[in-house]
Tab-separated table of C-alpha atoms in Angstrom:
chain	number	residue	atom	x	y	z
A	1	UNK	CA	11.558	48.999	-49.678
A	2	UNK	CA	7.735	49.482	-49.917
A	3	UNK	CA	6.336	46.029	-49.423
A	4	UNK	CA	7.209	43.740	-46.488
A	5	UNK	CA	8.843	40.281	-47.450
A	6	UNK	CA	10.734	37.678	-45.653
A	7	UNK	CA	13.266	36.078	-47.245
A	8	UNK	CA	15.129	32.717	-45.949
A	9	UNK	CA	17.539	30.058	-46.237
A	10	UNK	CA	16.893	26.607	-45.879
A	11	UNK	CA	19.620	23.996	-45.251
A	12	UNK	CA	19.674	21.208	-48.083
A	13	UNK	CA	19.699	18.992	-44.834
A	14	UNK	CA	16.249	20.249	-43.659
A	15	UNK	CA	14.558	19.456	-47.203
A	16	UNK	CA	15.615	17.686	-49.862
A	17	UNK	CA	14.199	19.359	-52.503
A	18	UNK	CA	12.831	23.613	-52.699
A	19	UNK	CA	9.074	21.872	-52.455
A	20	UNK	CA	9.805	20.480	-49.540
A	21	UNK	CA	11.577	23.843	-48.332
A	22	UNK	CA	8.493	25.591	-48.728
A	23	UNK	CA	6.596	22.911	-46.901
A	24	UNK	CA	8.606	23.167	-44.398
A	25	UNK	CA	9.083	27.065	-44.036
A	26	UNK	CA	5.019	27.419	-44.392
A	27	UNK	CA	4.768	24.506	-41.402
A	28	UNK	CA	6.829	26.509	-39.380
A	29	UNK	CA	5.234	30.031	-40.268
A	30	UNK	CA	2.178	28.448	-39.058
A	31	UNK	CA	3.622	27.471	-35.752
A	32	UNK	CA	5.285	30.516	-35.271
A	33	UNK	CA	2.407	32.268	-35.782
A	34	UNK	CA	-0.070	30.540	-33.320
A	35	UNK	CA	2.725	30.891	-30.892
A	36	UNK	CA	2.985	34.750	-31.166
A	37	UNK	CA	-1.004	35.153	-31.389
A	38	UNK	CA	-1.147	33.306	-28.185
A	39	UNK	CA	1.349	35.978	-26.348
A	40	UNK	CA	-0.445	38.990	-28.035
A	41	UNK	CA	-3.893	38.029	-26.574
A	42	UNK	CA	-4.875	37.278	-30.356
A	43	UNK	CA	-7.787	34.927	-31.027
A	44	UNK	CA	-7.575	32.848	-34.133
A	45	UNK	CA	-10.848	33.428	-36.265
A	46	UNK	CA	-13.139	30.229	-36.486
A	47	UNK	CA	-16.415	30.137	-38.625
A	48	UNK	CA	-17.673	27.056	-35.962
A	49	UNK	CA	-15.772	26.708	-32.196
A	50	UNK	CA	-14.023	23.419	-33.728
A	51	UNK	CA	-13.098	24.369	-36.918
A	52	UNK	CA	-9.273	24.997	-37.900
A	53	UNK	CA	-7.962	28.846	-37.866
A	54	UNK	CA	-5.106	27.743	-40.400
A	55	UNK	CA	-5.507	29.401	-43.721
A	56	UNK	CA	-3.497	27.442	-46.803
A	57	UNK	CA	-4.280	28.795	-50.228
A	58	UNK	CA	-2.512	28.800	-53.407
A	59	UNK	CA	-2.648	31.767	-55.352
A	60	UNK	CA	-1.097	33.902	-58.238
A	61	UNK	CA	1.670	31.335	-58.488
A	62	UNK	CA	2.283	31.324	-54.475
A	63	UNK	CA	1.854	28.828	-51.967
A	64	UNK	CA	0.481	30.555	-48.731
A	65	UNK	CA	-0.456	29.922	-45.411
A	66	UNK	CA	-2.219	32.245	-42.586
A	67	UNK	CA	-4.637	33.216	-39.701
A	68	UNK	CA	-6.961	35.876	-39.304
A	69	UNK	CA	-6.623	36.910	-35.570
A	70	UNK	CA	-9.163	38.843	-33.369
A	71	UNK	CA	-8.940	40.948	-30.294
A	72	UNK	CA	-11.613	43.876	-30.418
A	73	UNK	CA	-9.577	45.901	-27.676
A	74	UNK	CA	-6.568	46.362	-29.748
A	75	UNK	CA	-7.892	46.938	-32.666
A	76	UNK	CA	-8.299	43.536	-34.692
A	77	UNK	CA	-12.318	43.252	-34.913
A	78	UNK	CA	-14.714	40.005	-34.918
A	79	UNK	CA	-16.268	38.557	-38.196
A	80	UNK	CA	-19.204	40.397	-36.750
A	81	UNK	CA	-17.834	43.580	-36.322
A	82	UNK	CA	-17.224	44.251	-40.296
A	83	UNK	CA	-18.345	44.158	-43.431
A	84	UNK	CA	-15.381	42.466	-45.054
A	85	UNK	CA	-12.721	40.412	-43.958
A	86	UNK	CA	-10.680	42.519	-45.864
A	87	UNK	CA	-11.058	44.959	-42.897
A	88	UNK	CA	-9.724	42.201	-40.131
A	89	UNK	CA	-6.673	41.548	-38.974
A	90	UNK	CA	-4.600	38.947	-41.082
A	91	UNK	CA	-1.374	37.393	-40.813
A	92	UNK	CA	0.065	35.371	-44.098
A	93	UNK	CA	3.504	34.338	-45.360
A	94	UNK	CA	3.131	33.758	-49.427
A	95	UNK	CA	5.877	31.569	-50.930
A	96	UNK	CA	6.176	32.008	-54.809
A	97	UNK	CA	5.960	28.503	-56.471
A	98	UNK	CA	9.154	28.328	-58.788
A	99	UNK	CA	12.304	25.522	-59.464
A	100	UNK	CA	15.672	26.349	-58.190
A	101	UNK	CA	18.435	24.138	-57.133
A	102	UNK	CA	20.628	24.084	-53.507
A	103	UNK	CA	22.685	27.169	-53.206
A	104	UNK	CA	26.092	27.929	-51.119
A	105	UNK	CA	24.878	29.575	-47.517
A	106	UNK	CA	25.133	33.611	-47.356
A	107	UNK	CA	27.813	34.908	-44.534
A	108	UNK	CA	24.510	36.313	-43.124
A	109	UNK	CA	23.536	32.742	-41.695
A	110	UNK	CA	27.604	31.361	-41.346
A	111	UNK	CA	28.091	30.824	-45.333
A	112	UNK	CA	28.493	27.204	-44.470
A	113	UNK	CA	26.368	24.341	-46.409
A	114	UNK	CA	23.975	24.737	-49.007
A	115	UNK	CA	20.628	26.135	-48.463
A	116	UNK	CA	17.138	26.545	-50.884
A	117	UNK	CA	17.386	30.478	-51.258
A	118	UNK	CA	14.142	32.377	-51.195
A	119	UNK	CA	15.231	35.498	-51.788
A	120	UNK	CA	12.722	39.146	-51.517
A	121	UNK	CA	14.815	40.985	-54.321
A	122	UNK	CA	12.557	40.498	-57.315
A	123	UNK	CA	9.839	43.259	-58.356
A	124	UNK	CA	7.243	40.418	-58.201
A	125	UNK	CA	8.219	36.700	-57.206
A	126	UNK	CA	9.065	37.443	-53.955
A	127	UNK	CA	8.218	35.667	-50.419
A	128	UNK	CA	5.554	38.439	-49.120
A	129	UNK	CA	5.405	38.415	-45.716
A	130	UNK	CA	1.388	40.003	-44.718
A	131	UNK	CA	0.218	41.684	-41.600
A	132	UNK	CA	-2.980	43.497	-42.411
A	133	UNK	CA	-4.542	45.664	-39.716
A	134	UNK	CA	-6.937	48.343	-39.681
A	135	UNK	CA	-5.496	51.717	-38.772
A	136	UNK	CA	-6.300	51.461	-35.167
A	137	UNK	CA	-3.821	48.041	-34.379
A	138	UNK	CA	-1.298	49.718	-36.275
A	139	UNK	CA	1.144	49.180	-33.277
A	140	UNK	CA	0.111	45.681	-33.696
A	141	UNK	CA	2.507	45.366	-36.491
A	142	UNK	CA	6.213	45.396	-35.276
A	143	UNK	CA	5.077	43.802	-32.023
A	144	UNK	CA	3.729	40.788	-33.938
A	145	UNK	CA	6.382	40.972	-36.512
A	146	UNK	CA	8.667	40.104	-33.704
A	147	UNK	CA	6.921	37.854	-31.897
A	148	UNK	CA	6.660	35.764	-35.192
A	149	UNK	CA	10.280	36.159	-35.929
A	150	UNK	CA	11.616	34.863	-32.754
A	151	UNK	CA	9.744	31.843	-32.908
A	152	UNK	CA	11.112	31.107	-37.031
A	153	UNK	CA	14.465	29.319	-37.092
A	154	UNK	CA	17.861	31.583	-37.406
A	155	UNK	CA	17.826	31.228	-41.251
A	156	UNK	CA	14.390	32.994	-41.483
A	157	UNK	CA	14.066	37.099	-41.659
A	158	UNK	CA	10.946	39.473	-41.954
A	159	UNK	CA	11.070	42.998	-43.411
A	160	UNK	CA	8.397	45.280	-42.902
A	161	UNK	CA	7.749	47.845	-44.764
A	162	UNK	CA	7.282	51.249	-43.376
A	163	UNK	CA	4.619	52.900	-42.628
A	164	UNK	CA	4.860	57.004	-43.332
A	165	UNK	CA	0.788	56.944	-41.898
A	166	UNK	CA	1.739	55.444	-38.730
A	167	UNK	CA	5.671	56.628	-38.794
A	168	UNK	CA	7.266	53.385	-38.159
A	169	UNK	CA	10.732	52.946	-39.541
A	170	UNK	CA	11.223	49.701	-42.413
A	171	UNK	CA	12.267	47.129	-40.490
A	172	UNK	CA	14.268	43.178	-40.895
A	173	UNK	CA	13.364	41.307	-37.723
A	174	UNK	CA	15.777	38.140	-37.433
A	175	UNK	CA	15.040	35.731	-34.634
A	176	UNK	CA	12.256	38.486	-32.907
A	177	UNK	CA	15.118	41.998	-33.395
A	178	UNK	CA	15.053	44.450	-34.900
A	179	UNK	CA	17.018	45.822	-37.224
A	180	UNK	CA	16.114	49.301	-37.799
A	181	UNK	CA	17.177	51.706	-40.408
A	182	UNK	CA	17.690	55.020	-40.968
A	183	UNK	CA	15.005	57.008	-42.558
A	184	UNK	CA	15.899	60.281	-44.313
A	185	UNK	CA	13.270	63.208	-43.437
């Protein structure tokens, strides 16, 4: 319950094989997330005006795609601004890189079909699902949680973790809802 994840289902029709699942999921991701930077007034970091914004990287075992996204008035500082990057605001989905055959469907998505499974209930190879802000976009989180999750298909969910600093509930966001839960006090 203390790190946000996603974790999805992709129809066997959709991709052949779980490579091709992640391609596809990390295609989308990408999509998604232009789309929600675009109605949050985010700016996609570029080092030159016609370079890409798209991050891909491979690390620790996971595939992963992303954007670092700018908007000074709400929190998510220039390249300038900072020291780091670590201190911008940064949006990744990180796919671990593992076999596994075609599953039956969950009821959550109709139970019908198989699907490639990427579940979020392993201590480490899990799909991590990254929104890094600096304390003052905090609200930035759920809002582009959301926005992100309504433009991923209906077999695609994001949890967020809470956040006891900034006292937002944990959260699974399936097609841009929320699902809240209860938090004991």
């Amino acid at each position: 319950m203390e790190r946000s994840s996603a974790f999805f289902f992709v129809p066997a029709e959709e991709a052949e094989t779980r490579g091709e699942a992640v391609e596809l999921v990390l295609a989308l991701y990408l999509e998604a997330l232009a789309g929600a930077s675009d109605a949050l007034a985010l700016e996609p970091y570029r080092d030159n005006p016609g370079d890409d914004p798209r991050l891909r990287f491979q690390t620790n075992g996971r595939e992963g795609v992303g954007m670092y996204l700018i908007n000074p008035e709400i929190g998510c500082p220039a390249r300038e601004e900072v020291e780091r990057f670590r201190d911008m605001c940064l949006a990744t989905l990180q796919i671990p890189i593992r076999s596994g055959s075609p599953t039956q469907a969950p009821l959550a998505i109709g139970g019908e079909g198989q699907v490639h499974a990427f579940a979020a209930n392993h201590k480490t190879r899990y799909p991590r699902f990254v929104l890094s802000v600096p304390d003052e976009a905090a609200t930035l989180r759920p809002l582009l949680a959301a926005q992100i999750s309504a433009r991923m298909p209906e077999w695609f969910f994001a949890y967020l973790a809470p956040s006891r600093k900034h006292g937002t509930p944990p959260m699974v966001f399936e097609k841009g809802e929320p699902q809240l839960f209860i938090v004991k006090k």
